XYZ file of C-alpha atoms in Angstrom:
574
model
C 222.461 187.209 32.672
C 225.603 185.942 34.848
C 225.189 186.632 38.394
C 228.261 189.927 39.102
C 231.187 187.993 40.875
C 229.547 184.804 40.983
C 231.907 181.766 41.915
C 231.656 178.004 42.736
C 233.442 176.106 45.603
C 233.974 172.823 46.624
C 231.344 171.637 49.312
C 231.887 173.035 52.847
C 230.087 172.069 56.223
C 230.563 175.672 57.014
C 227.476 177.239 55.262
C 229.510 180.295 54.535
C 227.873 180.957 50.840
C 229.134 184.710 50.944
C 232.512 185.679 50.476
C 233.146 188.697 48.775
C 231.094 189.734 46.418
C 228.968 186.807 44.981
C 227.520 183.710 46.792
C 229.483 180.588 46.730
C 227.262 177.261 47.118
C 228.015 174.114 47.690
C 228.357 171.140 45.136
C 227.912 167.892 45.509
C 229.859 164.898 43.779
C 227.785 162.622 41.422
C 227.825 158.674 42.715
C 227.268 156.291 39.624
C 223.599 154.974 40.403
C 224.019 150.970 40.906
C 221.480 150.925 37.690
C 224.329 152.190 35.654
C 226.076 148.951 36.880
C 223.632 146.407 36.862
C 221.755 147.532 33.696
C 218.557 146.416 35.610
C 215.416 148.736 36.226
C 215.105 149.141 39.695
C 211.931 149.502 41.774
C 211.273 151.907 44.875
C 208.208 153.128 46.873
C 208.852 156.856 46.709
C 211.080 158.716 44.283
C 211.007 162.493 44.570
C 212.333 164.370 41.919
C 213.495 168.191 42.476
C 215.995 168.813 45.448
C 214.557 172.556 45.565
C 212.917 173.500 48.873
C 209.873 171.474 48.970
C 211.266 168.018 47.192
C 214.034 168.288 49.941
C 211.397 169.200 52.731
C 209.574 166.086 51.836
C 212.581 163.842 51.660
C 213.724 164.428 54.920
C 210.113 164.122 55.955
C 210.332 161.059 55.265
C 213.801 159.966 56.952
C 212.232 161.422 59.865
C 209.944 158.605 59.493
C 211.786 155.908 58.777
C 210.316 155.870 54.787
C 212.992 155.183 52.661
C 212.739 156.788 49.060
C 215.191 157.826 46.239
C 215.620 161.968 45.099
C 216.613 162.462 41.804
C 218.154 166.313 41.314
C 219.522 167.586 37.808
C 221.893 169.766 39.442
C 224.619 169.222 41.662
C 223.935 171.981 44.503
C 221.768 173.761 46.687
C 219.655 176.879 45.454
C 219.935 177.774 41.615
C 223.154 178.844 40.142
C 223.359 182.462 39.358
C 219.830 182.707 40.519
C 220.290 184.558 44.018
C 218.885 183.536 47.169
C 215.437 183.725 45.797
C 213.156 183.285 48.987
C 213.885 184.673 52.222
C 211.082 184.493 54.613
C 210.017 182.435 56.532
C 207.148 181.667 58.653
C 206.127 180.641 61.567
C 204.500 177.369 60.198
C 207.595 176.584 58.470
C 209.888 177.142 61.368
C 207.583 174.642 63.098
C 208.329 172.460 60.540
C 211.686 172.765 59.966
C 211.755 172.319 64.574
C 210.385 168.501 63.466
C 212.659 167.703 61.117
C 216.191 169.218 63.115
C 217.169 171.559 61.268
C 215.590 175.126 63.217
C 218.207 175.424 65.937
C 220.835 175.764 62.731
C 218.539 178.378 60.615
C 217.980 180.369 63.698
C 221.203 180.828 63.935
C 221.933 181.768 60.847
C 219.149 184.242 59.855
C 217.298 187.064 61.103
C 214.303 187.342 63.676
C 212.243 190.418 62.498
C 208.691 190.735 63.815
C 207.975 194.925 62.651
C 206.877 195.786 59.522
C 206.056 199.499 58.459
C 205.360 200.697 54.889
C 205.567 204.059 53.552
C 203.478 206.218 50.858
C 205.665 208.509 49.563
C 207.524 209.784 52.213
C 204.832 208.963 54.808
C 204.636 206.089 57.234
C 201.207 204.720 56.473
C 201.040 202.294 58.931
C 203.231 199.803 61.198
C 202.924 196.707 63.009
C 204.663 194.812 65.633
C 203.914 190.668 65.352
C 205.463 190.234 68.713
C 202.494 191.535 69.886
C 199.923 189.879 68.085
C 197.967 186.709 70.221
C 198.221 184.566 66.753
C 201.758 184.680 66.682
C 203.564 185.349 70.891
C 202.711 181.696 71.732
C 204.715 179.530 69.667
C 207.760 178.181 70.096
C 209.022 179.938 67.051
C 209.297 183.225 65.766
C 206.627 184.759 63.453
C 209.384 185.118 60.659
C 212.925 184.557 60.378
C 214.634 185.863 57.112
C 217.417 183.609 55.265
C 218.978 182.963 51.963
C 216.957 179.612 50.430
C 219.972 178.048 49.650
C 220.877 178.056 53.602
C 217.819 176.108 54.476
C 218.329 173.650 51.194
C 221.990 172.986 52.514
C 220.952 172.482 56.366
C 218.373 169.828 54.643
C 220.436 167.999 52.770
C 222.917 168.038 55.960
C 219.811 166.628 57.624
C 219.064 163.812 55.398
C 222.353 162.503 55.659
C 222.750 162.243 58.945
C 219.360 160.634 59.393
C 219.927 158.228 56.222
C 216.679 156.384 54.736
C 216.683 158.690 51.871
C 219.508 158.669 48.418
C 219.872 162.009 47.165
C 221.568 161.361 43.392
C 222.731 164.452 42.003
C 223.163 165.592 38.328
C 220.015 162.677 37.988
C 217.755 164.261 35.013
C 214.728 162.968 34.474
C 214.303 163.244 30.271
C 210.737 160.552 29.901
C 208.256 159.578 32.237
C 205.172 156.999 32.225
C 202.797 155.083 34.053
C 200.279 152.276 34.422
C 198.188 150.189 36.632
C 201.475 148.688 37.891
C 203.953 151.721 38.333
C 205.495 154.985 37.653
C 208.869 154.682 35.026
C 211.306 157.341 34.651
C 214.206 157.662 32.424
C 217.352 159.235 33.815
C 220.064 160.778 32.112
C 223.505 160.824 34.258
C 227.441 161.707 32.913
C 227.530 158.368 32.948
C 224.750 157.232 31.091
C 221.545 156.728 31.163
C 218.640 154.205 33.433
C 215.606 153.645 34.435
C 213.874 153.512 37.683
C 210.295 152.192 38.968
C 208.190 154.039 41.462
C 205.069 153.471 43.305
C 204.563 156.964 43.826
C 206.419 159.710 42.206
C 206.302 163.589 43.991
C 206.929 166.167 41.271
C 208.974 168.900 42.757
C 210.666 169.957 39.960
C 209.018 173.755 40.063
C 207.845 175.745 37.672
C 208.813 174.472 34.271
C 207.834 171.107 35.268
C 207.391 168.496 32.628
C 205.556 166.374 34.576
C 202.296 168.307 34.027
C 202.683 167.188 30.517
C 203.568 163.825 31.053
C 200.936 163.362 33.365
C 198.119 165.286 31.731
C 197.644 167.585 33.950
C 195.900 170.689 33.290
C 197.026 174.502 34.803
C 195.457 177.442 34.607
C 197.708 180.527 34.270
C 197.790 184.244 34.372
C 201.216 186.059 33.084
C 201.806 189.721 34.642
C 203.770 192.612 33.326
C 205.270 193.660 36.433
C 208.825 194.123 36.285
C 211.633 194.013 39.307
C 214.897 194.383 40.082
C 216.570 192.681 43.346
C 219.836 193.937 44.393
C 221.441 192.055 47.373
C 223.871 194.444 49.276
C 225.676 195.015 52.083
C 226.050 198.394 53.876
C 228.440 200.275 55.616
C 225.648 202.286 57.806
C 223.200 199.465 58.629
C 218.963 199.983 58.357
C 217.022 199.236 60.915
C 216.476 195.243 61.077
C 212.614 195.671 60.024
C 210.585 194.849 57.013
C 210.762 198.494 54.974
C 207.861 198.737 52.344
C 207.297 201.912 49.832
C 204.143 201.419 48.216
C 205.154 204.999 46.430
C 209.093 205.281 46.792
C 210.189 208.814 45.538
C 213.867 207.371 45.230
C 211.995 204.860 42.810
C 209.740 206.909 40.487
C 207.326 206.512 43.046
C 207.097 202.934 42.376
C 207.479 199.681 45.203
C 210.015 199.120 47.139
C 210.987 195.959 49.420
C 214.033 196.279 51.506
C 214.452 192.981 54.119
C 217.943 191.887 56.188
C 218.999 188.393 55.441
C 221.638 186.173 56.858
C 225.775 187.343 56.299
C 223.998 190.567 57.091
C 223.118 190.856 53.475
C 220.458 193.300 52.584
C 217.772 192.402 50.024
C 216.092 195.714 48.179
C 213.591 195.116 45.613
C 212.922 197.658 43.187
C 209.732 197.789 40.840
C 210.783 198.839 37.400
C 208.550 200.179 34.357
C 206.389 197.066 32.685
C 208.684 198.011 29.500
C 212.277 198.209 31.585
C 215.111 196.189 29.834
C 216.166 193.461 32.216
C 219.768 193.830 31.090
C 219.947 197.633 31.763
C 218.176 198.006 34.935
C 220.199 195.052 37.007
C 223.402 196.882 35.294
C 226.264 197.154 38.574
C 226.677 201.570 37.561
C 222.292 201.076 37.113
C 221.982 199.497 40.499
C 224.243 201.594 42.394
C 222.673 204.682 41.307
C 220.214 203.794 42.606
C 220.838 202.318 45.787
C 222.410 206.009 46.400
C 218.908 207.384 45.685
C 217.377 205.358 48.563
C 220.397 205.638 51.320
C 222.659 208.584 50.139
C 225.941 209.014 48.369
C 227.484 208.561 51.605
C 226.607 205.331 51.688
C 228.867 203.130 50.961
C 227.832 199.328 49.278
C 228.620 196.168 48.383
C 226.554 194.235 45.759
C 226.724 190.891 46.853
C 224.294 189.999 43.912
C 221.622 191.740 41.684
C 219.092 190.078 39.072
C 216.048 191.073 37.139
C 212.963 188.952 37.583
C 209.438 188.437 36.439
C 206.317 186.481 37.756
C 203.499 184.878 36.650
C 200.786 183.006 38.958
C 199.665 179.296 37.791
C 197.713 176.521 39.619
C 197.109 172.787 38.640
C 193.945 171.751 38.254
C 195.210 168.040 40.172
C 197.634 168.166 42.612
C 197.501 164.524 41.793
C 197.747 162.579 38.452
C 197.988 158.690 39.120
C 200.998 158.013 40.839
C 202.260 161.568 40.125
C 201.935 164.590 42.893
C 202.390 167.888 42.209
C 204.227 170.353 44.998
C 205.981 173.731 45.635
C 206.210 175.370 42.160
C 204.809 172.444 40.052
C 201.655 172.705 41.571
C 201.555 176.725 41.978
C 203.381 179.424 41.016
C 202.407 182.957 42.735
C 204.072 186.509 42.684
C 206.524 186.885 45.915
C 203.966 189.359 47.572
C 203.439 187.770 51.492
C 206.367 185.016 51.100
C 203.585 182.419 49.916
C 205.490 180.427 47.566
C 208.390 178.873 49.087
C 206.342 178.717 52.444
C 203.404 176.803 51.075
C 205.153 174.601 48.873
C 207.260 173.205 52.596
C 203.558 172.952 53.978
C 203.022 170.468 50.779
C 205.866 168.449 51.632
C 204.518 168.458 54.935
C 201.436 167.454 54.350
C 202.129 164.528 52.079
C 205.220 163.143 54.077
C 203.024 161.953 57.004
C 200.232 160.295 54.502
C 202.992 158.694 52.237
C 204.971 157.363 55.955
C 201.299 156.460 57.361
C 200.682 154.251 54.115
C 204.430 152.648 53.798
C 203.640 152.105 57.871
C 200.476 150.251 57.474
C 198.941 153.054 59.697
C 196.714 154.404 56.879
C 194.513 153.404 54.206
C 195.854 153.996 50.301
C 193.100 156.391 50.155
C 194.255 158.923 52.323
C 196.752 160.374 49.774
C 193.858 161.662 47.802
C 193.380 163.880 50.813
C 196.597 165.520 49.578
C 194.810 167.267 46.673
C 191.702 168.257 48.290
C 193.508 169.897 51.519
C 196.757 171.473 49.238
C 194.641 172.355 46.308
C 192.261 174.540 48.543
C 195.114 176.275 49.694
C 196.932 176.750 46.231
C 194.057 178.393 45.013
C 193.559 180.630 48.447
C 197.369 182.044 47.740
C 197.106 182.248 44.215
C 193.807 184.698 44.742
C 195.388 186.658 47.665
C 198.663 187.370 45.967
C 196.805 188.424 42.944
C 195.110 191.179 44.537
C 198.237 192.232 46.160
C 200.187 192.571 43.026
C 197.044 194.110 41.729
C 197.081 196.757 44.521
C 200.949 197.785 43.631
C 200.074 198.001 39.981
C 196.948 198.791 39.637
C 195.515 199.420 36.052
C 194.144 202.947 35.479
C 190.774 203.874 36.235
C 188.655 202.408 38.941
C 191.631 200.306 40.605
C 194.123 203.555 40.698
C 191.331 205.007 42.126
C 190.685 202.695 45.185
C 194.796 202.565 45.502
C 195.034 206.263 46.239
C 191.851 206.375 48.163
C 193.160 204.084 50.557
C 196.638 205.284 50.966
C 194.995 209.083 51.992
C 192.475 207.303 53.972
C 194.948 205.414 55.510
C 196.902 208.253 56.177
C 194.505 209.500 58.817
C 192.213 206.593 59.969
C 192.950 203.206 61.505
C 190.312 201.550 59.822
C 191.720 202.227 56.191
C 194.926 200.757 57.229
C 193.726 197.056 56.547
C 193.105 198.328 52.623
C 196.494 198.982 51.992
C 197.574 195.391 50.385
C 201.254 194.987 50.537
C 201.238 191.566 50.819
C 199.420 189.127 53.160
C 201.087 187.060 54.845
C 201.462 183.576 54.520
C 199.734 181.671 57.052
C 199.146 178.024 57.948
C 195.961 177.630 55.507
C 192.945 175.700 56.600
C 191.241 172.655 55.372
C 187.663 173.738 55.445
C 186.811 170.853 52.219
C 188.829 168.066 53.196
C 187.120 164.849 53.992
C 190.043 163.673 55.881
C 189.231 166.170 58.487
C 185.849 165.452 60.661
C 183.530 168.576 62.838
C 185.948 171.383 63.559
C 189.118 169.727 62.315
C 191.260 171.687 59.276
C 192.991 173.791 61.610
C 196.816 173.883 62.315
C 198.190 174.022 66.310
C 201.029 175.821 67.276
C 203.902 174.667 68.673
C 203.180 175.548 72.310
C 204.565 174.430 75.705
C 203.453 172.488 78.302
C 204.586 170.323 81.092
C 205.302 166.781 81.196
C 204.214 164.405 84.368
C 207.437 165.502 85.894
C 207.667 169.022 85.640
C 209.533 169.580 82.791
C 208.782 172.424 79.713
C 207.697 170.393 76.415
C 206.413 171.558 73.000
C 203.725 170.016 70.753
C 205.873 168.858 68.265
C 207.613 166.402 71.341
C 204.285 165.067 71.586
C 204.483 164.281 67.267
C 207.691 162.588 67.920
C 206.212 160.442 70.784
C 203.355 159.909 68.672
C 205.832 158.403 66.192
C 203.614 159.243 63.059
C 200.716 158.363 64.635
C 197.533 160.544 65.458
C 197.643 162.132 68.743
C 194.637 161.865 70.763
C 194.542 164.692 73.345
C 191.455 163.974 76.014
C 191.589 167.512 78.123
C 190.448 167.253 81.781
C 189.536 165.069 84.364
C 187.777 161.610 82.556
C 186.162 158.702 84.503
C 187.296 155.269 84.525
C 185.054 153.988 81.574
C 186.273 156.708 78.889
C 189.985 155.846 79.765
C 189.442 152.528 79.414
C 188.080 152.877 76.231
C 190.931 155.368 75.168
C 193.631 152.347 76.201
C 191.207 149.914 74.276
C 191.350 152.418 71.230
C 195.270 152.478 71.524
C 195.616 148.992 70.889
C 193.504 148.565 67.739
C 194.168 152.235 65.796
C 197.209 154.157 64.944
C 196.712 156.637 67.444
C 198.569 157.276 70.857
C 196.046 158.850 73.557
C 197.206 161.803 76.200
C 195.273 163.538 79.280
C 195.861 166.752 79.219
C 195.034 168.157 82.930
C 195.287 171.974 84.258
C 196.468 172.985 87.131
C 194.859 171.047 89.808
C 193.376 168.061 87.784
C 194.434 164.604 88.695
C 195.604 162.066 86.114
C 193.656 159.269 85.965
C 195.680 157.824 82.890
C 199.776 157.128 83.383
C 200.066 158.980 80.056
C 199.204 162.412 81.265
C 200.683 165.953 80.753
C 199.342 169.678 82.614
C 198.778 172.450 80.856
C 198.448 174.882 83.562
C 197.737 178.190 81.247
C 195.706 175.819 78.966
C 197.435 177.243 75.742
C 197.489 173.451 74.426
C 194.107 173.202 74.869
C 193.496 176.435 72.782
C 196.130 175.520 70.270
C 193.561 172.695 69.242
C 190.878 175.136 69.237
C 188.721 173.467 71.793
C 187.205 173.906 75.444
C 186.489 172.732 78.270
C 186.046 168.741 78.534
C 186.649 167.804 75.177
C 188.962 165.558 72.683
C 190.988 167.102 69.986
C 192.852 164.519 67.367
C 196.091 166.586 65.966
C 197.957 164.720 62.535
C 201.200 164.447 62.515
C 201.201 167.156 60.607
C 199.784 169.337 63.305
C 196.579 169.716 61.763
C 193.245 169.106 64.328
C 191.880 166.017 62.173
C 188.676 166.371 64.572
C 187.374 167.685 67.660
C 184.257 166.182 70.493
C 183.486 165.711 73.775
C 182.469 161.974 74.248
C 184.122 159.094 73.166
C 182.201 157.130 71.601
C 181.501 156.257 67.752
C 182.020 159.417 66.564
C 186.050 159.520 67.542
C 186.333 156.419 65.904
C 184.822 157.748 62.587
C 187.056 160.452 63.223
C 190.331 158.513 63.542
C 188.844 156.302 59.799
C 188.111 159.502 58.407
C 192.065 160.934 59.123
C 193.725 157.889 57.802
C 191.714 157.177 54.645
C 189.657 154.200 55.800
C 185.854 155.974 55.121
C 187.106 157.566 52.371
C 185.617 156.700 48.706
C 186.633 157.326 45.324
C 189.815 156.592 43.944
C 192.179 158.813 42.513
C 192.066 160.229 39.498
């Protein structure tokens, strides 16, 4: 169905999508490719194709770098017209992320911090939580979630990528036929102005989750289609809600069925309302349906404004590859999951980020070819990690009569009363930064990501870890913690020279460099951001992934650093 009020502008720096009723997104003017011109079939490294959230994730990625590489988008804006502002939250991994790649500072300022969640049975508080408070989350340099429309974050991207260049974003580019060989990837583009072709060393499918790649390429999925039904009504409020995460596992203003209410940037309210497995999507996102119901929830007094409402369905899907040939899957190609725990939109940026470094590293000459096949084996194991937890979620808030309506309703009255029971009640785990406990790119006790901490540099000053990426310039980060003799150093500035890796001593308090590269971290949360203690070595990606952990250096940090870029890997890709 049309989105109510729904309107189109011309493209505005502003990032004012709201006006009204309706949201108003940007467009962008199609530029005649120079293939169009030439009629020759041009040949690039990298062509990305999808300028969703993760293809555009990956694509300034890669500007970051330096990588140059062409996106291909069949639209001509941000988000998905008359689709809403689909995902909202965002965590703290991806607010890292988005701190590497410049664009933070303007979705901070544009969304919502919210840190406590509480949901409800019925009319009783089950249980609540305060991240703020939680060791896993109070050290970063970013929030544990800020909430904002999608299309914001697309828009600061593509704001991004143009002012760092490297990267041509051609919109209303369709891809229509795709193929490949020993030599290269072709596509076939339909434009308004005709049609070309294009050559690609590697080609990132990020066209989401009717993607014809995973025909073209062969690539099996596995899928299982659900029969839960929702309705999402974005609104704005004349008495405002308290700026936490509301859940109603039972809502009595819903038929005692789920209910997600979230704030949002424009101070735009999303509810979401479960509906009946049967429920006609037409009737139930109905304006007179809708409000109705909103009065239910907040009172007649209440008065709204329904800035957008639309029915929607899921279904969860995983790829068996997350690499065909020259073809990788990301975001919704690879996976699709059910919005329970904001793990789509927030895993498929942690694909992007994952594969940017490994495509820059091999462009660079830093890397072995090899290394992208650690793209599957880390991003696969976590694909299949969120499609299992947000199964059992949805699951939980449908659960099929008999023995799983059973446990439901045990736990709720159990939780009710004990503290215990509190961790059954599944409304949706939250994303995370997944591990990579089968990757053989990562050596010991690597697989684990590091926050983006402070420290101080040699002269005082308050720095991050993700300064220390952008010094490392795409190279791995070797972090030797404590006081080291004369020998190991040596061998750390020998190392320098020879691998693509850039070597700091990290010292507490009172240590004393013996390196000129040196920073203190006096509290010694950088040292436990890489998971280690004591005198020890921790190798961080560019990614900000611990590639390995030791103690000595010696031959075992060198298999490390060969292990992280691809050079003792075996096997080539399928």
């Amino acid at each position: 169905m049309a989105a109510p009020g729904y309107a189109q502008t011309a493209f505005s720096n502003s990032y004012q999508f709201t006006r009204g009723t309706g949201y108003v997104l940007p467009e962008y003017p199609f530029v005649p490719p120079p293939e169009l011109q030439s009629g020759e079939t041009s040949h690039h490294p990298i062509v990305i194709v999808g300028g969703g959230l993760a293809g555009l994730t990956l694509a300034c990625s890669l500007a970051r770098y330096g990588v140059a590489a062409v996106l291909l988008d069949e639209d001509n804006t941000v988000g998905v017209k008359g689709a809403s502002s689909r995902g909202i939250c965002y965590t703290q991994k991806s607010l890292e992320i988005f701190h590497r790649l410049g664009v933070y500072e303007r979705i901070a300022a544009k969304g919502i911090q919210w840190s406590v969640g509480r949901t409800f049975a019925g009319k009783d508080e089950v249980y609540s939580f305060d991240l703020r408070q939680q060791s896993a989350y109070n050290l970063s340099s970013q929030p544990p979630f800020i909430n904002i429309q999608q299309f914001y974050i697309e828009g600061f991207l593509v704001e991004r990528i143009d002012e760092l260049g490297e990267v041509d974003i051609r919109w209303s580019n369709r891809v229509t036929a795709f193929a490949q060989d020993n030599e290269c990837a072709t596509l076939t583009v339909t434009t308004p102005a005709g049609d070309y072709r294009i050559r690609a060393d590697h080609v990132i499918d990020a066209t989401g989750s009717h993607s014809p790649f995973r025909q073209w390429a062969g690539n099996a999925v596995t899928a299982k289609k659900g029969d839960d039904r929702w309705c999402i009504a974005d609104v704005r409020f004349t008495k405002t809600p308290p700026v936490e995460r509301h859940t109603w596992i039972e809502a009595p203003f819903n038929e005692n069925r789920a209910v997600w209410q979230h704030l949002m940037g424009d101070g735009v309210w999303r509810i979401d309302y479960q509906m009946p497995p049967d429920a006609d999507p037409e009737y139930v996102s109905r304006e007179d349906v809708v409000r109705e119901r909103l009065a239910r929830q907040f009172g007649d007094d209440c008065e709204v404004e329904i800035v957008w409402v639309g029915p929607y369905a899921y279904r969860s899907e995983c790829v068996d590859r997350m690499r065909c040939g020259r073809v990788f899957f990301m975001g919704d190609s690879a996976k699709v999951v059910s919005p329970f725990g904001a793990r789509g939109g927030n895993t498929g940026i942690a694909d992007a980020d994952n594969l940017a470094w490994k495509l820059a590293a091999v462009m660079k000459g830093h890397a072995a070819p090899a290394v992208l096949d650690s793209y599957h084996e880390e991003r696969h194991e976590a694909a299949l990690q969120n499609v299992l937890v947000t199964n059992r979620t949805a699951r939980f808030l449908r659960p099929s009569p008999g023995v799983e309506k059973l446990f439901r309703d045990a736990a709720l009255s159990l939780a009710r009363q004990h503290v215990f029971a509190r961790q059954l009640v599944n409304t949706g785990r939250m994303a995370i930064a997944n591990p990579y406990t089968r990757s053989r790119a990562c050596h010991g006790t690597g697989g684990q990501s590091v926050q983006n901490v402070s420290f101080q540099w040699a002269d005082g000053t308050r720095g991050v870890v993700n300064d220390l990426l952008a010094w490392a310039d795409g190279r791995l980060l070797l972090l030797l913690f404590g006081d080291a003799s004369g020998t190991s150093l040596d061998r750390l500035r020998a190392l320098a020279e020879t691998a693509p890796v850039r070597c700091v001593q990290v010292l507490g308090a009172e240590g004393r460099p013996g390196a000129p590269e040196h920073v203190r971290d006096p509290q010694g949360h950088l040292q436990g951001a890489c998971h280690v203690f004591g005198h020890a070595w921790a190798l961080v990606r560019p990614d900000s992934y611990v590639a390995a952990t030791g103690e000595s250096i010696d031959a075992s940090l060198v298999h490390a650093i060969g292990q992280a870029m691809g050079a003792a890997l075996q096997g080539e890709h399928e």
